[in-house]
XYZ file of C-alpha atoms in Angstrom:
671
model
C 45.602 93.163 121.592
C 47.655 90.288 123.344
C 48.138 88.604 120.207
C 49.927 92.061 118.991
C 52.036 92.507 121.958
C 52.995 88.725 121.885
C 53.889 88.701 118.306
C 56.118 91.922 119.198
C 57.395 90.271 122.093
C 58.666 87.651 119.817
C 59.661 89.950 117.508
C 62.375 91.641 119.618
C 63.901 87.886 120.998
C 64.326 86.868 117.346
C 65.990 90.118 116.594
C 67.940 90.063 119.646
C 69.143 86.399 118.408
C 71.808 88.119 116.012
C 73.458 89.854 118.733
C 75.230 87.203 121.047
C 78.683 85.907 121.355
C 80.178 82.889 120.058
C 80.225 79.298 122.286
C 83.779 77.662 121.812
C 82.852 74.244 123.203
C 81.132 71.384 121.770
C 78.287 68.640 122.318
C 77.729 65.205 121.850
C 74.360 64.224 121.170
C 72.350 61.243 119.980
C 69.843 58.761 120.498
C 70.191 55.149 122.429
C 68.035 52.398 120.745
C 67.549 48.596 120.506
C 68.511 46.366 117.502
C 65.049 46.840 116.108
C 65.203 50.211 116.107
C 63.511 51.285 119.160
C 63.969 53.668 121.687
C 65.534 53.028 124.742
C 64.540 55.594 127.593
C 66.331 56.031 131.392
C 69.603 54.568 129.965
C 72.999 55.453 131.261
C 75.159 57.382 129.562
C 78.403 58.648 130.332
C 80.856 61.251 128.414
C 84.311 60.988 129.234
C 87.339 63.449 128.507
C 89.703 60.688 127.993
C 92.681 63.556 128.791
C 91.444 64.270 132.298
C 88.943 61.434 132.958
C 86.252 64.127 133.518
C 82.991 62.248 133.201
C 79.481 63.983 132.428
C 76.604 61.565 133.382
C 73.554 61.678 132.124
C 70.072 59.907 131.024
C 68.125 59.343 127.903
C 64.880 60.828 127.825
C 61.401 59.280 126.909
C 62.635 59.334 123.295
C 65.512 57.615 123.767
C 67.639 60.811 123.514
C 70.537 62.526 125.201
C 72.843 65.208 124.921
C 76.066 66.312 126.467
C 76.497 69.921 125.997
C 79.516 72.316 126.849
C 82.132 70.088 126.256
C 85.609 71.131 126.247
C 87.995 70.176 122.490
C 89.272 66.875 123.357
C 89.109 63.267 122.690
C 86.132 61.529 124.214
C 84.716 58.023 124.624
C 80.900 57.395 125.221
C 79.435 54.600 127.029
C 75.644 53.641 127.897
C 74.104 50.847 130.242
C 70.443 49.966 130.389
C 68.822 46.632 131.940
C 68.835 43.758 129.793
C 71.227 44.867 126.974
C 75.440 45.148 126.581
C 77.206 47.829 127.951
C 78.445 49.745 124.647
C 81.380 51.771 124.779
C 82.351 54.141 122.074
C 85.950 55.448 122.233
C 88.119 58.026 119.550
C 85.399 60.470 119.544
C 87.167 63.721 118.836
C 85.084 66.863 120.098
C 86.291 70.097 118.081
C 85.873 73.644 119.203
C 82.107 74.613 118.583
C 81.071 71.700 116.965
C 77.867 69.041 117.609
C 78.415 65.498 116.834
C 75.305 63.044 116.797
C 76.600 59.805 118.216
C 73.559 57.369 117.805
C 74.287 54.067 119.689
C 72.295 50.693 119.177
C 72.781 48.321 122.083
C 72.722 44.537 121.963
C 70.779 42.328 123.875
C 72.307 40.391 126.854
C 73.923 41.018 130.343
C 75.209 44.262 131.500
C 78.180 42.588 132.393
C 78.997 42.046 128.902
C 80.740 45.004 126.804
C 80.811 45.926 123.496
C 83.780 48.195 122.737
C 83.795 50.126 119.617
C 87.115 52.067 118.815
C 89.691 53.546 116.264
C 87.019 55.340 114.568
C 87.150 57.071 111.288
C 86.520 61.281 111.794
C 83.097 62.319 112.630
C 81.574 64.743 110.111
C 79.191 67.193 111.852
C 75.925 66.958 110.817
C 73.514 68.700 113.061
C 74.229 72.225 111.775
C 74.223 74.390 108.865
C 76.719 76.384 109.500
C 79.542 76.744 107.389
C 83.276 77.438 107.867
C 86.824 75.315 108.908
C 88.394 73.998 111.612
C 91.860 73.180 112.676
C 92.900 70.707 115.214
C 96.179 70.922 117.601
C 97.753 69.005 114.994
C 97.186 70.663 112.055
C 98.492 73.842 114.119
C 101.576 72.234 114.747
C 102.274 70.585 111.268
C 101.047 73.148 109.202
C 103.953 75.778 107.876
C 102.266 79.024 108.825
C 104.332 82.351 109.305
C 104.976 83.865 112.628
C 103.315 81.546 114.647
C 99.869 83.287 114.566
C 96.760 81.413 114.666
C 94.526 83.891 113.513
C 96.459 84.034 109.945
C 94.961 80.442 109.298
C 91.674 82.466 108.524
C 93.105 82.289 105.004
C 92.849 78.772 104.534
C 88.711 78.998 104.991
C 86.394 78.909 101.698
C 85.207 82.096 100.979
C 87.804 84.550 103.143
C 89.855 87.128 100.850
C 93.151 88.534 102.421
C 94.215 91.925 101.455
C 96.994 92.343 104.004
C 101.016 92.601 103.444
C 102.798 89.112 103.734
C 105.461 90.290 106.078
C 102.678 92.135 108.602
C 100.834 89.080 110.133
C 103.080 88.576 113.343
C 100.908 88.359 116.601
C 101.632 92.212 117.080
C 100.400 92.987 113.603
C 96.891 93.590 114.412
C 96.022 95.418 111.290
C 97.661 92.779 108.937
C 96.274 90.077 110.968
C 92.659 91.266 110.839
C 92.923 91.763 106.549
C 90.687 88.693 106.452
C 87.125 89.583 104.952
C 84.032 87.484 103.858
C 81.367 88.403 101.962
C 82.986 91.566 100.194
C 84.409 93.022 103.186
C 80.766 93.744 105.047
C 80.748 94.234 108.834
C 83.721 93.586 111.400
C 84.918 89.929 112.057
C 84.363 88.722 115.570
C 87.737 87.449 117.374
C 87.088 85.319 120.247
C 89.282 83.185 122.862
C 86.981 80.538 124.267
C 83.969 82.597 122.992
C 84.540 85.503 124.770
C 85.657 88.738 122.741
C 89.505 89.896 122.486
C 88.539 92.358 119.189
C 90.014 95.521 119.925
C 89.585 98.865 117.756
C 89.426 99.739 114.161
C 88.042 96.507 113.153
C 91.134 94.863 114.297
C 91.776 91.914 116.650
C 93.064 92.835 120.007
C 95.187 89.839 121.652
C 96.647 87.257 119.448
C 97.225 84.074 121.371
C 100.236 82.059 120.954
C 99.815 78.891 118.872
C 100.902 76.799 121.403
C 98.328 78.198 123.632
C 95.270 76.915 121.797
C 93.904 73.618 121.071
C 91.719 74.422 118.423
C 90.740 77.336 115.684
C 87.604 77.459 114.214
C 86.377 80.205 111.474
C 82.900 80.588 110.604
C 81.478 82.560 107.559
C 78.021 81.724 107.720
C 76.536 80.737 111.231
C 72.910 79.882 112.356
C 73.246 79.545 115.623
C 71.192 82.336 117.535
C 73.684 82.449 120.657
C 76.233 83.719 118.598
C 76.789 87.024 116.481
C 77.923 90.499 117.387
C 79.398 90.537 113.657
C 77.837 90.572 110.484
C 81.491 89.558 109.413
C 83.373 86.098 109.905
C 83.047 84.539 113.575
C 87.115 83.482 114.189
C 87.353 81.693 117.473
C 90.086 79.569 118.949
C 90.035 77.393 122.022
C 92.642 77.980 125.117
C 94.336 74.533 125.736
C 93.379 73.107 129.094
C 95.460 70.992 130.787
C 95.348 67.250 130.920
C 96.483 64.479 133.998
C 99.739 63.969 131.738
C 102.516 66.425 132.260
C 103.832 67.640 129.199
C 105.610 71.189 127.572
C 107.230 72.496 124.667
C 110.064 74.975 123.752
C 110.327 76.711 120.162
C 112.186 78.822 118.226
C 111.322 80.466 115.003
C 114.458 82.409 113.320
C 114.989 84.705 110.206
C 117.600 86.071 109.002
C 117.470 88.932 106.619
C 120.488 88.007 104.770
C 119.056 84.629 104.041
C 116.301 85.703 102.231
C 116.391 87.072 98.564
C 116.626 90.880 98.333
C 114.235 92.705 96.300
C 115.199 94.258 93.037
C 114.893 97.754 94.357
C 115.942 97.018 97.711
C 119.208 95.790 96.113
C 119.678 98.504 93.818
C 121.264 100.857 96.032
C 123.634 98.276 97.248
C 124.802 97.502 94.073
C 125.630 101.228 93.503
C 127.726 100.910 96.718
C 125.933 102.522 99.469
C 126.038 100.833 103.225
C 125.313 103.211 106.273
C 124.527 106.035 104.243
C 127.763 106.361 102.349
C 129.103 105.275 98.998
C 131.864 103.543 97.422
C 131.204 103.364 93.747
C 133.778 100.894 93.305
C 132.519 97.988 95.324
C 129.141 96.776 95.902
C 127.679 96.249 99.628
C 125.772 93.729 101.328
C 122.463 94.625 102.508
C 122.359 95.241 106.291
C 122.105 92.579 108.540
C 119.256 91.859 110.403
C 117.399 88.710 112.324
C 114.600 87.952 114.020
C 113.739 84.893 116.866
C 109.909 84.227 117.331
C 110.367 81.973 120.706
C 108.703 80.565 123.709
C 107.786 77.741 125.874
C 104.552 75.886 126.920
C 103.304 73.535 129.725
C 100.891 71.649 130.871
C 99.483 69.142 133.658
C 97.502 68.470 136.416
C 98.176 70.605 139.850
C 100.268 68.693 141.815
C 101.896 69.780 145.531
C 104.196 67.515 146.642
C 102.333 66.016 150.167
C 99.873 68.637 150.078
C 97.863 68.423 147.105
C 97.321 65.817 143.829
C 94.894 67.428 141.375
C 95.069 64.449 139.354
C 91.542 64.298 137.755
C 90.380 67.599 139.332
C 92.609 70.841 138.982
C 94.542 70.973 135.793
C 96.762 74.451 134.606
C 98.324 75.508 131.160
C 101.349 78.199 130.838
C 102.655 79.608 127.660
C 105.107 82.339 127.065
C 105.936 83.725 123.592
C 108.846 86.423 123.160
C 109.757 88.318 119.827
C 113.051 89.702 119.689
C 113.999 91.707 115.992
C 116.839 93.622 114.785
C 116.595 94.210 111.448
C 116.831 97.116 108.878
C 113.968 98.821 107.362
C 112.807 97.361 103.881
C 108.760 97.533 103.406
C 108.512 101.127 104.046
C 110.064 103.895 102.202
C 113.884 104.805 103.221
C 114.343 107.570 100.881
C 114.255 111.264 102.300
C 114.753 114.605 101.156
C 117.376 116.621 102.921
C 118.818 119.942 102.426
C 122.252 119.971 100.514
C 125.179 121.151 102.001
C 125.381 124.265 99.900
C 121.394 125.020 100.927
C 122.705 125.034 104.705
C 125.317 127.795 103.865
C 122.591 129.924 102.209
C 123.628 128.737 98.653
C 121.076 128.082 96.446
C 122.734 128.848 93.005
C 122.642 125.330 92.142
C 119.154 125.227 91.582
C 119.311 127.779 88.839
C 120.919 125.289 86.547
C 117.884 122.822 86.757
C 115.479 122.909 83.594
C 113.312 125.848 84.347
C 115.212 126.604 87.718
C 114.976 130.570 86.929
C 111.153 130.347 87.495
C 110.818 127.365 90.190
C 113.689 128.029 92.435
C 114.870 131.847 92.416
C 115.242 132.925 96.764
C 113.420 136.196 96.789
C 114.459 138.446 100.182
C 110.911 138.606 102.332
C 112.847 141.854 103.806
C 112.765 143.671 100.414
C 108.770 143.310 99.882
C 106.913 146.521 98.606
C 103.466 146.964 97.059
C 103.676 147.316 93.352
C 99.948 148.457 92.240
C 98.050 146.004 94.340
C 100.583 142.963 94.440
C 103.416 142.822 97.166
C 106.868 142.016 95.296
C 110.035 141.249 96.425
C 113.905 141.546 95.564
C 115.843 138.096 94.639
C 119.214 137.056 96.364
C 121.803 137.925 94.010
C 123.040 134.643 92.239
C 120.450 133.200 94.615
C 123.425 133.088 97.196
C 123.611 134.992 100.782
C 120.542 133.628 102.266
C 120.866 134.860 105.775
C 120.350 132.692 109.279
C 117.874 134.854 111.023
C 115.768 131.923 112.788
C 116.735 131.370 116.165
C 116.275 127.488 116.159
C 118.241 127.145 112.972
C 121.612 125.565 114.789
C 119.690 122.907 116.385
C 117.388 121.680 113.926
C 119.888 121.858 110.917
C 122.095 119.423 112.741
C 119.243 116.559 113.348
C 119.391 116.478 109.243
C 121.991 113.582 107.909
C 124.417 114.344 105.347
C 122.911 113.737 101.659
C 124.432 110.663 100.078
C 122.831 110.953 96.615
C 122.526 107.602 95.536
C 122.345 107.063 91.771
C 118.964 105.746 90.375
C 117.393 107.375 93.431
C 118.394 111.271 93.704
C 116.850 113.587 91.073
C 118.537 116.690 89.608
C 116.513 118.557 91.829
C 118.145 116.833 94.823
C 114.707 115.065 95.898
C 115.423 111.580 97.517
C 118.963 112.488 98.214
C 119.117 110.455 101.363
C 119.141 106.689 101.467
C 118.486 105.982 104.971
C 119.950 101.974 104.377
C 120.044 100.963 108.145
C 116.775 102.723 109.504
C 116.247 100.534 112.194
C 112.978 98.225 112.242
C 113.312 96.729 115.938
C 110.611 95.104 117.905
C 110.518 93.585 121.506
C 107.480 91.873 122.221
C 105.990 89.558 125.036
C 102.772 87.464 125.619
C 101.352 85.135 128.042
C 98.282 82.859 128.612
C 97.466 80.963 131.720
C 94.894 78.495 132.365
C 93.111 76.614 134.823
C 90.256 74.522 135.343
C 88.522 72.814 138.198
C 86.628 69.877 138.114
C 84.669 70.147 141.858
C 82.486 67.275 140.821
C 80.648 65.562 138.279
C 77.965 68.590 138.479
C 80.358 71.692 138.900
C 83.064 72.983 136.816
C 85.249 76.270 137.101
C 87.628 77.633 134.769
C 89.848 80.778 134.813
C 92.080 81.982 131.930
C 93.922 85.170 131.675
C 95.921 86.804 129.431
C 98.940 89.798 128.524
C 101.357 90.671 125.567
C 103.055 93.997 124.896
C 104.736 95.177 122.035
C 107.396 98.089 121.687
C 108.650 98.899 118.305
C 111.511 101.199 117.296
C 110.654 101.989 113.714
C 111.124 104.590 110.964
C 114.057 106.552 113.079
C 115.616 108.489 110.113
C 117.455 110.448 112.117
C 119.295 107.766 113.679
C 123.055 108.954 112.295
C 122.080 112.228 113.886
C 120.057 111.740 116.744
C 119.139 107.857 117.295
C 115.574 107.315 118.967
C 114.481 110.947 117.953
C 111.942 109.950 115.386
C 111.759 106.302 116.261
C 107.556 105.536 116.514
C 107.722 104.051 119.887
C 104.602 102.390 119.042
C 103.120 100.110 121.917
C 100.093 97.860 122.042
C 99.181 96.558 125.563
C 96.422 93.401 125.648
C 95.450 92.568 128.965
C 92.246 90.276 129.696
C 90.659 86.942 130.752
C 87.395 85.105 131.676
C 85.873 83.111 134.598
C 83.195 80.409 133.745
C 81.057 78.420 135.503
C 79.444 75.089 134.280
C 76.649 73.608 136.424
C 75.000 70.177 135.209
C 71.709 70.588 137.519
C 70.415 67.125 135.969
C 70.357 64.918 132.559
C 67.842 67.659 130.942
C 68.886 71.311 131.865
C 72.599 72.771 132.173
C 73.440 76.345 133.354
C 76.608 78.097 131.917
C 77.376 80.974 133.153
C 80.949 83.535 132.028
C 82.346 86.621 132.828
C 84.920 88.132 130.506
C 87.035 91.209 130.147
C 89.506 92.420 127.455
C 91.803 95.776 127.255
C 93.177 97.209 124.529
C 95.754 99.964 124.803
C 97.706 101.636 121.789
C 100.162 104.767 121.143
C 103.698 105.677 121.501
C 106.203 105.223 124.040
C 109.174 107.187 122.352
C 110.788 109.493 125.424
C 113.712 110.807 123.087
C 111.249 113.671 121.782
C 110.005 114.703 125.440
C 113.680 115.058 126.700
C 113.668 118.532 124.503
C 111.932 121.837 125.271
C 111.027 124.559 123.238
C 113.428 126.684 125.199
C 116.242 123.952 124.048
C 115.633 125.064 120.417
C 115.742 128.620 121.080
C 111.825 129.508 121.487
C 110.568 131.176 124.145
C 109.974 129.661 127.223
C 106.045 130.260 127.442
C 105.462 127.754 124.994
C 106.957 125.294 127.523
C 104.596 126.882 130.477
C 101.907 126.247 128.292
C 102.761 122.713 127.351
C 102.906 122.323 131.443
C 103.963 118.386 131.487
C 103.433 117.762 128.176
C 106.973 119.536 126.570
C 108.620 118.258 123.782
C 110.632 118.820 120.534
C 108.241 121.562 118.438
C 107.554 120.047 114.915
C 108.596 121.503 111.603
C 106.311 120.740 108.613
C 107.889 121.002 105.233
C 106.339 120.119 101.681
C 108.967 118.211 100.343
C 111.928 118.326 102.820
C 111.650 115.510 105.713
C 109.657 116.774 108.453
C 111.089 116.787 111.997
C 109.111 115.736 115.144
C 105.901 114.734 115.586
C 103.068 114.722 118.294
C 103.500 113.880 121.678
C 104.010 110.210 122.590
C 101.406 108.898 124.414
C 99.270 105.730 125.044
C 96.281 107.693 123.846
C 93.701 104.591 122.628
C 92.122 102.595 125.159
C 89.172 100.102 124.656
C 87.557 97.816 127.270
C 85.077 95.153 126.568
C 83.103 93.511 129.685
C 80.775 90.669 129.204
C 78.682 88.416 130.864
C 76.404 85.807 129.659
C 74.213 83.005 131.159
C 73.017 80.234 129.145
C 70.211 77.785 129.942
C 69.989 74.312 127.968
C 66.646 72.144 128.381
C 66.370 68.888 126.778
C 62.699 68.148 126.366
C 61.240 65.553 124.179
C 62.397 65.973 120.675
C 62.987 69.852 121.533
C 66.219 71.295 122.913
C 65.664 74.708 124.232
C 68.761 76.850 124.426
C 67.920 80.387 125.731
C 69.847 82.954 127.642
C 71.140 86.509 128.265
C 74.131 88.607 127.592
C 75.647 91.861 128.333
C 78.539 93.421 126.593
C 80.039 97.203 127.991
C 82.579 98.520 125.072
C 84.495 101.747 126.501
C 86.194 103.749 124.080
C 88.856 106.477 125.287
C 90.846 108.378 123.045
C 93.333 111.083 124.009
C 96.491 112.814 122.720
C 98.076 116.196 123.342
C 99.204 116.408 119.674
C 101.703 119.280 118.649
C 101.818 120.724 122.211
C 104.535 122.584 121.782
C 103.900 124.027 118.569
C 103.972 122.695 114.554
C 105.796 125.518 112.466
C 104.719 125.185 108.407
C 107.217 126.430 106.043
C 106.091 127.118 102.405
C 107.078 129.402 99.673
C 104.796 132.218 100.778
C 107.565 134.787 101.862
C 110.587 133.803 99.331
C 108.550 133.861 95.670
C 108.659 136.907 93.579
C 105.189 138.309 94.835
C 102.159 137.250 96.543
C 100.777 135.970 93.138
C 103.623 133.830 91.683
C 102.366 130.539 90.856
C 105.328 129.210 89.578
C 107.816 128.848 92.684
C 108.176 125.255 93.602
C 107.814 124.282 97.360
C 111.142 122.581 97.236
C 114.107 124.730 98.119
C 112.009 127.838 99.162
C 110.634 125.922 102.321
C 114.345 125.664 104.010
C 115.078 129.314 102.849
C 111.973 130.381 104.870
C 113.364 127.913 107.505
C 116.640 129.694 107.616
C 115.155 133.332 107.837
C 112.418 132.085 110.481
C 109.280 133.075 108.283
C 106.932 130.379 108.718
C 103.719 130.631 106.793
C 101.469 129.377 109.564
C 101.959 128.132 113.168
C 99.945 126.382 115.801
C 99.793 124.809 118.933
C 97.075 121.670 119.815
C 94.731 122.099 122.453
C 93.203 118.633 122.065
C 90.367 117.243 124.425
C 89.867 113.529 125.352
C 87.062 111.703 123.829
C 85.261 108.893 125.406
C 82.612 106.493 124.342
C 80.437 104.179 125.832
C 78.476 101.329 124.078
C 75.924 98.956 125.864
C 74.616 95.953 124.266
C 71.725 93.706 126.037
C 70.515 90.775 124.325
C 67.875 87.872 124.829
C 67.742 84.590 122.957
C 65.814 81.679 122.044
C 66.887 78.892 120.007
C 64.565 75.662 119.635
C 66.365 72.547 118.288
C 63.492 70.407 117.092
C 64.280 66.911 116.054
C 61.273 66.323 113.511
C 62.561 62.978 112.239
C 66.034 60.896 112.294
C 66.653 62.711 109.188
C 64.731 65.905 109.425
C 65.403 68.515 112.254
C 64.734 72.473 112.720
C 66.323 75.192 114.744
């Protein structure tokens, strides 16, 4: 019975090994030996961060083994002293994010006062783990010409990663485009972390994307065998935020983009060759593409905390600050700018033109719904003579008809049926974005260290406003994404064999719309009954018109309706005993997801051919043209008002993990 219970506990622990967080810091391990290869126990090892002078002091165990864990990505030196041997110092050791380096040291016989220095070493290979992936250090991040200064976009450089996104959408606020990287055929969601703490958003997307200047390294792992890593069956993408050093340094950057400097795609250029500009045609003169520009700029600074005559934080307290801003003002080029609007004759009730198009009599003859009568079992109607004289009976007509721009009938785009008869050449695609990352590190003593980081960004988009000529801002999406979060970490080096690492982090993702233009209009303002506004209460807005071919007017009530919170706590203990390094710990993650939105709070009115076709069994009448006639006469085929409730999900996750790194021999190890 006891064996069965023990086996069940072991299986539970092992199963939880794949549901934990990712560690962003690295480690330096190795053995200290004499010239004949004999191990040297109780040797004094000092691992020093050459950027901050922070030193980790440890002692080799009975097997001559030492291990310095939880090292921030930086350059290090390792020195070792033992009685009867010369002091050895090895410098130029680069610790990358989430890497474990093996540095074996051989001491020469002599006095401790003598020192052997080894410098300018070649880059070290990570041989202590079977994990696969790609590491990019700060120098590569600076020198690589990657677009939009988005570090997560570098995921494409790792072997085995496939990218399915659109090249234009990899800016820091393009969360879906940034996340369009998959491994192993796209199975599972990727895990995105900063300093090992999650910044994953909703819908399999990354939440917060840090500015490139705020991180020191980037690592992507497509296969990982660390028990303390998980929460995903996809790739693990981790960046390490930059910590301050004893040297005060900073940078200012700007990445400028000019729309007219880029080659215009053929199908985008075609209407301009026809003489189109800002919705009008001059067939005798070709026009240039609309102007547009984007600036991705910012600044960063880092150094020790220093207050003159009050406090000098050299070797103790460090800070970093990075701000990134994006300002974009351009015309839409990636989404459809072709719209279908009513012709000027249609707006006067004259649909005679459509009888001249192929099969127009069957497709576009408008019948008067007021003449409906029963003929056998069918309802039949009488057509308007000559397809003219359709009356305006809709009380909202005068308001809505003014919102539709004048057709510009671009050659090569407009069809004989007057589909795509309006080319929105200057439809805006403007962006305003700000992002901040701020970090503080405090080396309290050789045994205690605290770090704090917080981040924030805010995106506000002004896109797809196809009525920019008639009512600027009415159809702007007002898309907004706001991210907040941070973490607090405490590292306690108890002794040479035991280290406790604790972290608490949170991230908040918000998404929705901040368009206020539609909310300034009420149902009563357009001619509808006031009780619609009374029912909507605080959510009054422009009621929606739903057409089949003609471009719709209005949308759902704008609100920041998606909110996701991740709370995470973990405690990891590392114990070194003989040939074993035990890593064990506990992690809690709480994911809270809420969703809300009033929807069409003041009504959605759908117009089709139901009431203007020849009969209730007419299968020939097209939707186009009929829907506008139905709108003129105020006969929708359906109408609805949304009554939406809020939704809330809570996902608690708890995990215990245990991993043994067993060094069987110098060339064989199990983990």
